[in-house]
Coordinates of C-alpha atoms in Angstrom, one line a residue:
Chain A
X323 CA 17.3 20.3 -12.0
X324 CA 19.3 19.3 -15.4
X325 CA 19.6 15.7 -14.0
X326 CA 15.8 15.7 -13.1
X327 CA 14.9 16.8 -16.5
X328 CA 17.3 14.4 -18.2
X329 CA 15.6 11.6 -16.3
X330 CA 12.2 12.8 -17.3
X331 CA 13.2 12.9 -20.9
X332 CA 14.2 9.3 -20.6
X333 CA 11.0 8.1 -19.3
X334 CA 10.0 6.0 -22.3
X335 CA 6.7 4.3 -23.4
X336 CA 7.9 1.0 -21.6
X337 CA 8.3 2.9 -18.5
X338 CA 4.7 3.9 -18.5
X339 CA 3.4 0.6 -19.6
X340 CA 5.5 -1.1 -16.7
X341 CA 4.2 1.4 -14.3
X342 CA 0.5 0.5 -15.5
X343 CA 1.2 -3.2 -15.1
X344 CA 2.6 -2.4 -11.7
X345 CA -0.5 -0.6 -10.5
X346 CA -2.7 -3.1 -12.0
X347 CA -1.2 -6.2 -10.6
X348 CA 1.0 -5.6 -7.5
X349 CA 4.5 -6.8 -8.2
X350 CA 3.9 -7.2 -11.9
X351 CA 6.2 -4.2 -12.6
X352 CA 9.2 -5.4 -10.8
X353 CA 8.6 -9.0 -12.5
X354 CA 8.7 -7.4 -16.0
X355 CA 11.9 -5.7 -15.0
X356 CA 13.2 -9.1 -13.6
X357 CA 13.7 -7.7 -10.4
X358 CA 12.9 -10.7 -8.6
X359 CA 13.6 -10.0 -5.1
X360 CA 11.9 -6.5 -5.0
X361 CA 8.9 -8.0 -6.8
X362 CA 8.6 -10.8 -4.0
X363 CA 9.2 -8.5 -1.2
X364 CA 7.0 -5.3 -2.4
X365 CA 4.5 -7.3 -4.4
X366 CA 4.2 -9.8 -1.6
X367 CA 3.9 -7.3 0.9
X368 CA 0.9 -5.6 -1.1
X369 CA -0.7 -9.1 -1.8
X370 CA -0.4 -10.1 1.9
X371 CA -1.7 -6.7 3.1
X372 CA -4.7 -6.9 1.0
X373 CA -5.5 -10.5 1.7
X374 CA -5.3 -9.9 5.4
X375 CA -7.4 -7.0 5.2
X376 CA -10.1 -9.2 3.5
X377 CA -9.7 -12.2 5.9
X378 CA -10.0 -9.6 9.0
X379 CA -13.4 -8.6 7.5
X380 CA -12.3 -5.1 6.1
X381 CA -14.4 -2.9 4.0
X382 CA -13.4 -1.4 1.0
X383 CA -14.7 2.1 -0.3
X384 CA -16.7 3.0 -3.5
X385 CA -19.0 6.1 -4.4
X386 CA -22.0 4.4 -3.1
X387 CA -23.2 5.1 0.5
X388 CA -25.9 3.7 2.6
X389 CA -25.6 5.9 5.3
X390 CA -26.9 9.3 3.7
X391 CA -23.6 10.8 3.8
X392 CA -22.0 12.5 0.8
X393 CA -20.4 10.1 -1.8
X394 CA -17.5 12.8 -1.9
X395 CA -16.3 11.9 1.5
X396 CA -15.9 8.2 0.0
X397 CA -13.5 9.4 -2.4
X398 CA -10.2 9.9 -0.4
X399 CA -10.3 6.2 1.1
X400 CA -11.3 5.0 -2.3
X401 CA -8.4 6.5 -4.0
X402 CA -6.1 4.6 -1.3
X403 CA -8.4 1.4 -2.2
X404 CA -7.9 1.9 -6.0
X405 CA -4.3 1.7 -5.6
X406 CA -4.6 -2.1 -5.3
X407 CA -5.7 -2.4 -9.0
X408 CA -7.2 -5.4 -10.0
X409 CA -7.4 -6.7 -6.6
X410 CA -9.8 -3.7 -6.2
X411 CA -11.7 -4.4 -9.4
X412 CA -12.1 -8.1 -8.8
X413 CA -13.4 -7.6 -5.2
X414 CA -15.7 -4.8 -6.8
X415 CA -17.1 -7.1 -9.4
X416 CA -17.7 -10.0 -7.0
X417 CA -19.1 -7.8 -4.4
X418 CA -16.5 -9.0 -1.7
X419 CA -15.7 -6.4 1.0
X420 CA -18.1 -3.6 -0.2
X421 CA -21.2 -4.8 1.7
X422 CA -22.4 -2.3 4.6
X423 CA -23.1 -5.4 6.7
X424 CA -23.7 -4.5 10.3
X425 CA -22.5 -8.1 11.6
X426 CA -19.3 -7.7 9.5
X427 CA -18.9 -4.2 11.0
X428 CA -19.4 -5.6 14.5
X429 CA -16.2 -8.0 14.3
X430 CA -13.3 -7.0 16.4
X431 CA -11.0 -7.0 13.5
X432 CA -13.2 -4.8 10.9
X433 CA -11.2 -1.5 11.7
X434 CA -7.6 -3.5 11.5
X435 CA -9.0 -4.9 8.2
X436 CA -10.4 -1.7 6.5
X437 CA -6.8 0.1 7.3
X438 CA -5.0 -3.2 5.9
X439 CA -7.1 -2.6 2.9
X440 CA -6.1 1.0 2.6
X441 CA -2.7 0.4 3.4
X442 CA -2.2 -2.3 0.6
X443 CA -3.3 0.4 -2.0
X444 CA -1.1 2.7 -0.6
X445 CA 2.0 0.8 -0.5
X446 CA 1.2 -0.5 -4.1
X447 CA 1.4 3.3 -5.3
X448 CA 4.9 3.2 -3.7
X449 CA 5.7 0.0 -5.5
X450 CA 4.3 1.6 -8.7
X451 CA 6.6 4.5 -8.7
X452 CA 9.5 2.3 -7.7
X453 CA 9.0 0.3 -10.9
X454 CA 8.6 3.3 -12.9
X455 CA 11.8 5.0 -11.7
X456 CA 13.7 1.8 -12.4
X457 CA 12.3 1.4 -15.9
X458 CA 12.9 5.1 -16.8
X459 CA 16.4 4.7 -15.5
X460 CA 16.1 7.1 -12.4
X461 CA 17.0 4.4 -10.2
X462 CA 19.6 1.5 -10.2
Chain B
X830 CA 0.4 -3.4 14.7
X831 CA 3.4 -5.7 14.4
X832 CA 2.1 -7.1 11.1
X833 CA 1.3 -3.9 9.6
X834 CA 4.7 -2.2 10.8
X835 CA 6.5 -5.2 9.1
X836 CA 4.7 -4.9 5.8
X837 CA 5.0 -1.3 5.7
X838 CA 8.8 -1.2 6.5
X839 CA 9.6 -4.1 4.0
X840 CA 8.3 -1.4 1.3
X841 CA 9.5 1.6 2.7
X842 CA 12.9 0.0 3.1
X843 CA 13.1 -1.3 -0.4
X844 CA 12.0 2.1 -1.9
X845 CA 14.1 4.3 -0.2
X846 CA 17.9 3.7 -0.3
X847 CA 20.5 2.8 -2.8
X848 CA 22.4 -0.2 -1.1
X849 CA 21.1 -3.5 0.2
X850 CA 22.6 -2.7 3.4
X851 CA 21.3 1.0 3.8
X852 CA 17.8 -0.5 2.9
X853 CA 17.9 -3.0 5.5
X854 CA 19.1 -0.8 8.1
X855 CA 16.3 1.9 6.9
X856 CA 13.6 -0.9 7.1
X857 CA 14.7 -1.8 10.8
X858 CA 14.5 1.8 11.5
X859 CA 11.4 2.3 10.2
X860 CA 9.8 -1.0 11.9
X861 CA 11.2 0.1 15.2
X862 CA 9.8 3.6 14.8
X863 CA 6.2 2.3 14.0
X864 CA 6.3 0.0 17.0
X865 CA 7.5 2.7 19.5
X866 CA 5.1 5.4 18.4
X867 CA 2.3 3.0 18.3
X868 CA 3.0 1.6 21.7
X869 CA 3.5 5.2 23.1
X870 CA 0.0 6.4 21.3
X871 CA -1.5 3.1 22.8
X872 CA -0.7 4.1 26.3
X873 CA -1.6 7.9 25.8
X874 CA -5.0 6.6 24.7
X875 CA -5.5 4.1 27.5
X876 CA -5.5 7.0 29.9
X877 CA -7.9 9.1 27.9
X878 CA -11.5 7.9 28.5

């Protein structure tokens, strides 16, 4: 317990900054920490997962819903999608991957793409936490 | 499924352990588990109408 508290005290402002960068741009946290291998592996996995999801025609979630269901039902998957950080925001601004298009939904890879987009966000949360732990000195 | 298992196991492996060898072994183990569970579930669902 004392060891955990000691680690918590050591989390400096730069650790939080690195975590924010890692959340916003996948892999950026490890790049700032000069952990090139980890940045390439973890950031690369998130980027690849996200791009593959978009290519497969996946759908991302926001609070709007065209099917009359509660917007609150969109919140859990939206939290997963938000993990992609800037990638999610750019797509949101450009309107890519958010359309409720029946033709897109009919694609064989639609569900796979949606899952890949969700997983990309969740993996980036893990990547961000790893970068934070390294920056805070809790991990070698 | 293979692609998904690969990407997820890379991140899981990198996050989880301390030494490079442990990370590699854990990544391979997670990948194998994803594949095995995916295949077993697929066959179970194949017989459910």
